[in-house]
Short mmCIF file of C-alpha atoms and ligand atoms in Angstrom, two decimals:
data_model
loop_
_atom_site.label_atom_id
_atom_site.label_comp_id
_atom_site.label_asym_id
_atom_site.label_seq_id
_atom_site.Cartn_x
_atom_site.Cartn_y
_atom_site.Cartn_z
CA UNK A 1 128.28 138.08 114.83
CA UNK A 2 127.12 135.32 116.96
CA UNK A 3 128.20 131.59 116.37
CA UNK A 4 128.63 128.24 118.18
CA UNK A 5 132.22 127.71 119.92
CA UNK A 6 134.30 125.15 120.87
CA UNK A 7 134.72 125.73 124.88
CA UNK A 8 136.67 122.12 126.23
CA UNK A 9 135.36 118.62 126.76
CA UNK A 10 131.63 118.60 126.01
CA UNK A 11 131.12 122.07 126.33
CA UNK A 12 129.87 124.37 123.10
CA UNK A 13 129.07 127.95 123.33
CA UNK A 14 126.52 130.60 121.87
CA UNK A 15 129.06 133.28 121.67
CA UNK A 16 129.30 137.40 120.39
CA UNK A 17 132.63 136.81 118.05
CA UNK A 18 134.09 139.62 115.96
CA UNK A 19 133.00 139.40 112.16
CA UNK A 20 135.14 137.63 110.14
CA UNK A 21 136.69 139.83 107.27
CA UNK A 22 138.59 139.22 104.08
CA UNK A 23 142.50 138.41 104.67
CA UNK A 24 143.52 136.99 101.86
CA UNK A 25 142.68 138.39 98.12
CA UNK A 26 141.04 134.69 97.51
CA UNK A 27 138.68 135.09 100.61
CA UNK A 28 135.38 135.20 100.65
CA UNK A 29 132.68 136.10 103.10
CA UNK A 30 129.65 133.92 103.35
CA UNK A 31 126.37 134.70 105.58
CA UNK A 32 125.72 131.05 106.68
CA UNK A 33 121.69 130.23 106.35
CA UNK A 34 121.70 127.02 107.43
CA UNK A 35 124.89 124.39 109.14
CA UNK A 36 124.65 120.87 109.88
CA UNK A 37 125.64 119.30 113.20
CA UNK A 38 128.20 116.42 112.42
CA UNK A 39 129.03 113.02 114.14
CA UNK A 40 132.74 114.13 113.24
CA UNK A 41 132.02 117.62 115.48
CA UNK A 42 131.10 115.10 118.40
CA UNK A 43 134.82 114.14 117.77
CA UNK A 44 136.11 117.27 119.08
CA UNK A 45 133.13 117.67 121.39
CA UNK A 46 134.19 114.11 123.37
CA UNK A 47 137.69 115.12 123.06
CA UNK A 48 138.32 112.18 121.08
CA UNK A 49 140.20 114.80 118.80
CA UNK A 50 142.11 116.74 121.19
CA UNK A 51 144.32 120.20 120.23
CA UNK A 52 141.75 121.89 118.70
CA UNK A 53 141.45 125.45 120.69
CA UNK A 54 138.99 126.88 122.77
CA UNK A 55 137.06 129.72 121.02
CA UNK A 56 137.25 127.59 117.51
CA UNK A 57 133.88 128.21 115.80
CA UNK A 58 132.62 124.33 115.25
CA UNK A 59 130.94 123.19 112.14
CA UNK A 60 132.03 122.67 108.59
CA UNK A 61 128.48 122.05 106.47
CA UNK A 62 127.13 125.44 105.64
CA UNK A 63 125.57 126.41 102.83
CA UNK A 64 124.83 130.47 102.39
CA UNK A 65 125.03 133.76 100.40
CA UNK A 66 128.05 135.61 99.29
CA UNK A 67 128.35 139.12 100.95
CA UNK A 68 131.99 140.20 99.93
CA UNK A 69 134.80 138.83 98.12
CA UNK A 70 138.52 139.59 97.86
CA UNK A 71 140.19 141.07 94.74
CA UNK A 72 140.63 138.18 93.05
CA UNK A 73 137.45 136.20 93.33
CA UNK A 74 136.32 135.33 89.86
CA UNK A 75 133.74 132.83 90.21
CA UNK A 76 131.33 134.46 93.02
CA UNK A 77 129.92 137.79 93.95
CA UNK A 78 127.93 139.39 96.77
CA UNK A 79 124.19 137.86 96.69
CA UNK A 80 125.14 134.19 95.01
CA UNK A 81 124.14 131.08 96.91
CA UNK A 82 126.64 128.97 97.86
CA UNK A 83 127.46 125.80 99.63
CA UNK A 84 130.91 124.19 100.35
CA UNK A 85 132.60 121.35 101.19
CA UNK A 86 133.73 120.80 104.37
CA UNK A 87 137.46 121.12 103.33
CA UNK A 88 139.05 124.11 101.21
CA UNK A 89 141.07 123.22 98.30
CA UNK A 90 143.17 125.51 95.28
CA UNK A 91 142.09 123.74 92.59
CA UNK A 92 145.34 123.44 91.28
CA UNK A 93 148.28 121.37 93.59
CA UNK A 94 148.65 117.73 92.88
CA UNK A 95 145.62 116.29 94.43
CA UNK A 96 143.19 118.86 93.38
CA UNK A 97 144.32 117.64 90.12
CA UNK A 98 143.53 113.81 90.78
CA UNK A 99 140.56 114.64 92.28
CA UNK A 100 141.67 114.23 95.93
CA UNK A 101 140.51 117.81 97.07
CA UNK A 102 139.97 116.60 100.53
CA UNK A 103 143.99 116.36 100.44
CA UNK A 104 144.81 119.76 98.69
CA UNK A 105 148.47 120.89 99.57
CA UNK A 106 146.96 124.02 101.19
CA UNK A 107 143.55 122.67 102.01
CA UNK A 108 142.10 123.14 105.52
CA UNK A 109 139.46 121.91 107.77
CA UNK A 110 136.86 124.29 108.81
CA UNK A 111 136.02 124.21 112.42
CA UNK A 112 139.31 123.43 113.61
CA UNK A 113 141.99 125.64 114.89
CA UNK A 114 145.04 124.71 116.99
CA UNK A 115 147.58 126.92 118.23
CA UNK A 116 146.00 129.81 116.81
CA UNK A 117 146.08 128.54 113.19
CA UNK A 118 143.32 127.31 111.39
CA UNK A 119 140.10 127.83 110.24
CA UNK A 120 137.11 128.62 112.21
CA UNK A 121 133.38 126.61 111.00
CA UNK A 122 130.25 127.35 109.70
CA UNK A 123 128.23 127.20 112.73
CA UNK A 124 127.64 130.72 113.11
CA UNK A 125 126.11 133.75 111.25
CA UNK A 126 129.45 134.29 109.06
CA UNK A 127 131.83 132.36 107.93
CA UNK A 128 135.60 133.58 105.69
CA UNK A 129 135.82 131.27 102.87
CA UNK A 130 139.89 130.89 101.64
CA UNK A 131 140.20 130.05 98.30
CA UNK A 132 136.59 130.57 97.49
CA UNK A 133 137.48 130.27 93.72
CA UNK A 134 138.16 126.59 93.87
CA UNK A 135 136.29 125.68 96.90
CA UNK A 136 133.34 127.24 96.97
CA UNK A 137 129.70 125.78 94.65
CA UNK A 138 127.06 127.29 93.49
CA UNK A 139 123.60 126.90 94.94
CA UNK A 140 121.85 126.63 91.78
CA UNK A 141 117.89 126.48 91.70
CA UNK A 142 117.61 122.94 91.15
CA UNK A 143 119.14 122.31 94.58
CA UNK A 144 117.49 123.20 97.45
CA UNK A 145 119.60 124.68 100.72
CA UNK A 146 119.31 121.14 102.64
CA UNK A 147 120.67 119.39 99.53
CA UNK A 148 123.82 121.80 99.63
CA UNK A 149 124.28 121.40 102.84
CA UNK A 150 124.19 117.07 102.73
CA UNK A 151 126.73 117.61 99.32
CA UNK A 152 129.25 119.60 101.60
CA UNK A 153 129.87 116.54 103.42
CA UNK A 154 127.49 113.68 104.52
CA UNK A 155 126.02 112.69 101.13
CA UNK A 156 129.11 112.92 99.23
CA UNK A 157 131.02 110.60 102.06
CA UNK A 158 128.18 108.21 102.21
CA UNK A 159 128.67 108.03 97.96
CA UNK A 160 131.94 107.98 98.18
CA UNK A 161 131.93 104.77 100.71
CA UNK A 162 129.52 102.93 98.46
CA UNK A 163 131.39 104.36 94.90
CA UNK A 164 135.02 102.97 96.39
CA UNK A 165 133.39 99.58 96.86
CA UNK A 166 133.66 99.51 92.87
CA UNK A 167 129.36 99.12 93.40
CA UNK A 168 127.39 99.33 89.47
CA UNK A 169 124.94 97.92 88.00
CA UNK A 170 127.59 95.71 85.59
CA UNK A 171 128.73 93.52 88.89
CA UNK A 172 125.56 93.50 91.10
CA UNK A 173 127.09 93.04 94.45
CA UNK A 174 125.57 92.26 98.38
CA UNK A 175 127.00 94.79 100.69
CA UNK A 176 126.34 95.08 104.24
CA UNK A 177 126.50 99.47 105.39
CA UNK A 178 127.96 98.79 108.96
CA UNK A 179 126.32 101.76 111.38
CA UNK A 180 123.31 103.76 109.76
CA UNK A 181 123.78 107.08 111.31
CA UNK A 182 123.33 110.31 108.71
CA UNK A 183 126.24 109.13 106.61
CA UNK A 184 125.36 105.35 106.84
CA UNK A 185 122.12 105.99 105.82
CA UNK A 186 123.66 108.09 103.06
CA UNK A 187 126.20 104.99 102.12
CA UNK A 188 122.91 102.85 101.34
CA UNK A 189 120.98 105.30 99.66
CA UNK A 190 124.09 105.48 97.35
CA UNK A 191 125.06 101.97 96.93
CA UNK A 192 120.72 101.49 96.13
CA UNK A 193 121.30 103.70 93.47
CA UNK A 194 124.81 102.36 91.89
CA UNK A 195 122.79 99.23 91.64
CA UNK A 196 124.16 96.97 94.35
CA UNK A 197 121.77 93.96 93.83
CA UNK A 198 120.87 93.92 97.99
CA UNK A 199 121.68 96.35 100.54
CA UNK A 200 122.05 94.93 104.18
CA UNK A 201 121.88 97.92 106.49
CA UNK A 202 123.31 97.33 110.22
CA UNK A 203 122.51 99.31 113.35
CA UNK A 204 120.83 98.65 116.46
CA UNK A 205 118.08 101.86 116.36
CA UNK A 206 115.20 100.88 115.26
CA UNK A 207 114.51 104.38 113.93
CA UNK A 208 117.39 104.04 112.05
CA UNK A 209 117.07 101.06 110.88
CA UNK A 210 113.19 101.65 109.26
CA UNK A 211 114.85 104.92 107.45
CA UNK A 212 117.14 102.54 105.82
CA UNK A 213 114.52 99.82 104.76
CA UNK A 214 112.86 103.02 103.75
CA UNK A 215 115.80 103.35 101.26
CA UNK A 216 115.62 100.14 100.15
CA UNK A 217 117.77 98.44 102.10
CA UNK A 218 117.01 95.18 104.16
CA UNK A 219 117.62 96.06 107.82
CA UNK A 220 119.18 93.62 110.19
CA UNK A 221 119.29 94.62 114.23
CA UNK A 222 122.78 94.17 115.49
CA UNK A 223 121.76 93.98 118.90
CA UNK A 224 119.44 90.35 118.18
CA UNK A 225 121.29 87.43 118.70
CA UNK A 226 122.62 85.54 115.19
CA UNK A 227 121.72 89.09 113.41
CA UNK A 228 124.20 87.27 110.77
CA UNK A 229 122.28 84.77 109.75
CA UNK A 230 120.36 86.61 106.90
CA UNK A 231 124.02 87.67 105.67
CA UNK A 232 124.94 84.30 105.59
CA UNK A 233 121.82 82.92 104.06
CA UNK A 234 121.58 85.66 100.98
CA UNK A 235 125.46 84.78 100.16
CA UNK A 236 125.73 80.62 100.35
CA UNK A 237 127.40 81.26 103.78
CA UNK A 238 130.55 83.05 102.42
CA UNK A 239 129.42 86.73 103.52
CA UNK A 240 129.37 89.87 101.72
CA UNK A 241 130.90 90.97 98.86
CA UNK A 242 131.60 94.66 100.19
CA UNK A 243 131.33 96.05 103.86
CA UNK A 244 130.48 99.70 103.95
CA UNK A 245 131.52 101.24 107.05
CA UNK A 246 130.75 104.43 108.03
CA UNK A 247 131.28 104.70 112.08
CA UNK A 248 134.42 105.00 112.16
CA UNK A 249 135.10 102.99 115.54
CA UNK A 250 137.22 99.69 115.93
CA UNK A 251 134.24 98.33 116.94
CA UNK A 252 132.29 98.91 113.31
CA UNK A 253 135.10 98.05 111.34
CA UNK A 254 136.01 94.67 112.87
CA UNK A 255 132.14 93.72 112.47
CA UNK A 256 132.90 94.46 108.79
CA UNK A 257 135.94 92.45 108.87
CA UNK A 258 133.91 89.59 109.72
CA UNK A 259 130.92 90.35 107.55
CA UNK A 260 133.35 90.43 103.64
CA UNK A 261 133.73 87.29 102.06
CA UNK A 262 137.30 86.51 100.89
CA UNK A 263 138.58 88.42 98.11
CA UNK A 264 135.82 90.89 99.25
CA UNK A 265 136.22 94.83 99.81
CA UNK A 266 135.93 96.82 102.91
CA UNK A 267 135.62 100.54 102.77
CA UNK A 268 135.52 103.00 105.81
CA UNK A 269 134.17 106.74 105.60
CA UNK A 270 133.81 107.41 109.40
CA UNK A 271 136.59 109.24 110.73
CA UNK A 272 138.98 106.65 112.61
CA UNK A 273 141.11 108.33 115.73
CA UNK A 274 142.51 104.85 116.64
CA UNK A 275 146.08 104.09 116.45
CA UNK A 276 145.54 100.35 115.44
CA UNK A 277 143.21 98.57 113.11
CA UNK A 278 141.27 95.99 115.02
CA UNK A 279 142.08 93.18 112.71
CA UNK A 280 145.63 91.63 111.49
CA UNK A 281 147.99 91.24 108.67
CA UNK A 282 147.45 87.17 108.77
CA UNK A 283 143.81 88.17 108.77
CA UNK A 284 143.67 90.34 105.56
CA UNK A 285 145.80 87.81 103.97
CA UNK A 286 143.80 84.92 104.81
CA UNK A 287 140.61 87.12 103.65
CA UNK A 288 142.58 88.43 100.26
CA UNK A 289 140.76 91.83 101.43
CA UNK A 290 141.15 94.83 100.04
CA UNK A 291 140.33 98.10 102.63
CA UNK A 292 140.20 101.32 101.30
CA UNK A 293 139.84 104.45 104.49
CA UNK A 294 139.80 107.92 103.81
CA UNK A 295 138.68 111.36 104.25
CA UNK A 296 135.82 112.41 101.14
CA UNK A 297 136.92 114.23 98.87
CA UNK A 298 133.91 115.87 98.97
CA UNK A 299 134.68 118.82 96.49
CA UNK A 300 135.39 116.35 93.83
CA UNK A 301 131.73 114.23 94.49
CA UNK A 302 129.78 117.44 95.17
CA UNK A 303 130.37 118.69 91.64
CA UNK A 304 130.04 115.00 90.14
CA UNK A 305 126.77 114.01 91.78
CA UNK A 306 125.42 117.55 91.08
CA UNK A 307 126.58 117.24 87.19
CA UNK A 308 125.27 113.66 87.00
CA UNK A 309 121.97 114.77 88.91
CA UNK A 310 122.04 111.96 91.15
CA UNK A 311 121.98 114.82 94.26
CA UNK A 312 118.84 116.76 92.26
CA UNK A 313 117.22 112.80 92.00
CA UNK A 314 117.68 111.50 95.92
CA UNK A 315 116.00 112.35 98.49
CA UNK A 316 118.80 113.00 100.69
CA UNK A 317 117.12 115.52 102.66
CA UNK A 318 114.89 113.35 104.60
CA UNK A 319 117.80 111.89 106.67
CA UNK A 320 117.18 115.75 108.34
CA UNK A 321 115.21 115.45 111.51
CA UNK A 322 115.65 118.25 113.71
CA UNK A 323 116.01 121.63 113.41
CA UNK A 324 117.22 124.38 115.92
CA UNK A 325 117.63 128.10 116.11
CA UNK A 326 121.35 128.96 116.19
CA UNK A 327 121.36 130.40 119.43
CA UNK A 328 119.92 126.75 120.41
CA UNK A 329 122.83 125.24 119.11
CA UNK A 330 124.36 123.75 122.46
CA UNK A 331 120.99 121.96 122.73
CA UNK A 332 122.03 120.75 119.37
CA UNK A 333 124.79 119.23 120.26
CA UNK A 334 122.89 117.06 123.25
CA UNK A 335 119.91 115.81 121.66
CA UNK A 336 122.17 115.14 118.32
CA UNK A 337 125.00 113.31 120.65
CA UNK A 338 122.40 111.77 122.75
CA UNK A 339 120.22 110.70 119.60
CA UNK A 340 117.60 112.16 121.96
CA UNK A 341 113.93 112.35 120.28
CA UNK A 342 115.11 110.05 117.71
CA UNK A 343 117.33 112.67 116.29
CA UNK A 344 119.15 111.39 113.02
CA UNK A 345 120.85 114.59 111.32
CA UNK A 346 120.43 118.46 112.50
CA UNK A 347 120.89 121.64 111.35
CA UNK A 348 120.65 125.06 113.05
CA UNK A 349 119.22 127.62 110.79
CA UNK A 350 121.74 130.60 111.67
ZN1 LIG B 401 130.28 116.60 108.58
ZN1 LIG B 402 144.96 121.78 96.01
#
């Protein structure tokens, strides 16, 4: 098969690989249709995650077909349509239990190998699904490929960033989504639709920025001087009562820091590789904040938005703006990381 690699610092490949085949009796294989591109990919890309080996196939959205299962697959057979999260989990350790899938005892990371162990992603033509029982969804016919893909990770982190702020439609809150990249965008989509009473959406793209308004949110240019001043206005001065942040830099999160009223919450989706948090104890006191970080667990709100038809009702799609053939998929990478062409989310159609 062919499929994007992991080749050092900035460097992805188009590569011939071997096929991947069953190794485990829970395996399955899945003929990937369509991947996403990820802001967490340009992690590894940057070398702002470092360890991962050269050779790894990159990706972890795909959504696909079955072509063979091990022995004891239950669940899926050759020819079903399937998407997955972007994290395998067994269904049945501790966390799978509480609904924590992204931190299954046995759960792994797809796209990410080090020292020879690992999985490798979906960026390529196959992919070997471990644990497909209990990790694995079905693509049913209300859901359309894009929509699988967006449930496998970005949609069900940007929910999950807007659902930890405790958002409804009982306690109509103003929240302020710090960054409006694919999952930022997905974080006020989300908190529109819990019933936050007004959505503040930050960036400094202007594209960006008009997708989010487009969502309902009201959009406020970081990059303009006193950009607070309509947070300040809408809340008597005291700021916001959640901060939804979903870069995932020190930068982003202290701007949320400063944005939450006292007794406010902060929640951040984008994946942090900082030792330190860019704000203090004293701070957090003073503010009686609450901050709540973590990896989606995207298994859990994939089934959940899917069963409460909240993914079938969204237009999540439209956050996809580019599209490339697979074997274009190290163009990918630079127009995505570049945001070249005004490019927001894309896929490679493998
Ligand atoms: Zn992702
Ligand atoms: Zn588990």
């Amino acid at each position: 098969m062919k499929g994007i690699t992991f080749e050092g610092l900035k460097t992805v490949h188009f590569t011939q690989l071997p096929d991947p085949e069953i190794i485990q009796p829970g395996d399955a294989i899945v003929r990937v249709s369509l991947a996403g591109v990820c802001g967490s990919d340009l992690h590894v890309f940057h070398g702002r995650e470092t360890g991962c080996d050269c050779g790894t196939v990159m990706g972890h959205e795909f959504v696909g077909e079955i072509v063979e299962t091990g022995k004891e697959v239950r669940r899926f057979r050759a020819g079903d349509r399937v998407f997955s999260p972007f994290t395998t989990s067994c269904g049945a350790c501790y966390y799978c239990r509480i609904g924590l899938t992204a931190r299954c005892e046995s759960g792994k990371l797809y796209g990410w190998r080090e020292k020879g162990q690992g999985l490798h992603g979906g960026q390529a033509e196959y992919v070997r699904v471990p644990m497909a029982d209990t990790t694995l969804i079905h693509l049913t016919s209300d859901l359309s490929p894009e929509q699988g893909l967006l449930l496998g990770d970005i949609f069900s982190t940007g929910y999950f960033c807007a659902d930890m702020a405790g958002i409804s439609r009982e306690t109509p809150v103003t929240c302020a989504v710090v960054g409006c990249g694919p999952v930022g965008l997905m974080a006020v989509m989300s908190a529109v639709d819990l019933g936050a009473a007004r959505v503040f959406a930050l960036d400094t793209v202007t594209e960006r920025l008009a997708k989010a308004k487009a969502f309902g949110a009201i959009p406020v240019n970081v990059g303009e001087p006193d950009f607070g001043r309509a947070l300040r206005e809408a809340t008597l001065g005291r700021g916001v009562d959640a901060a939804l942040e979903a870069v995932g830099s020190p930068g982003a999160l202290r701007l949320a820091i400063d944005l939450v009223r006292p007794g406010g919450i902060v929640t951040s989706v984008g994946v942090h590789t900082s030792e330190h948090f860019p704000f203090s104890p004293v701070e957090a006191y003073n503010k009686n904040l609450t901050y709540r970080i973590g990896r989606c667990p995207a298994r859990y709100y994939a089934e959940k938005l899917i069963r409460e038809g909240v993914a079938q009702r969204l237009d999540i799609a439209s956050v996809i703006t580019h599209r490339f053939a697979l074997a274009d998929g190290a163009e990918a990478y630079r127009v995505f990381d570049e945001k070249a062409d005004d490019c927001l989310k894309a896929v490679l159609v493998c």
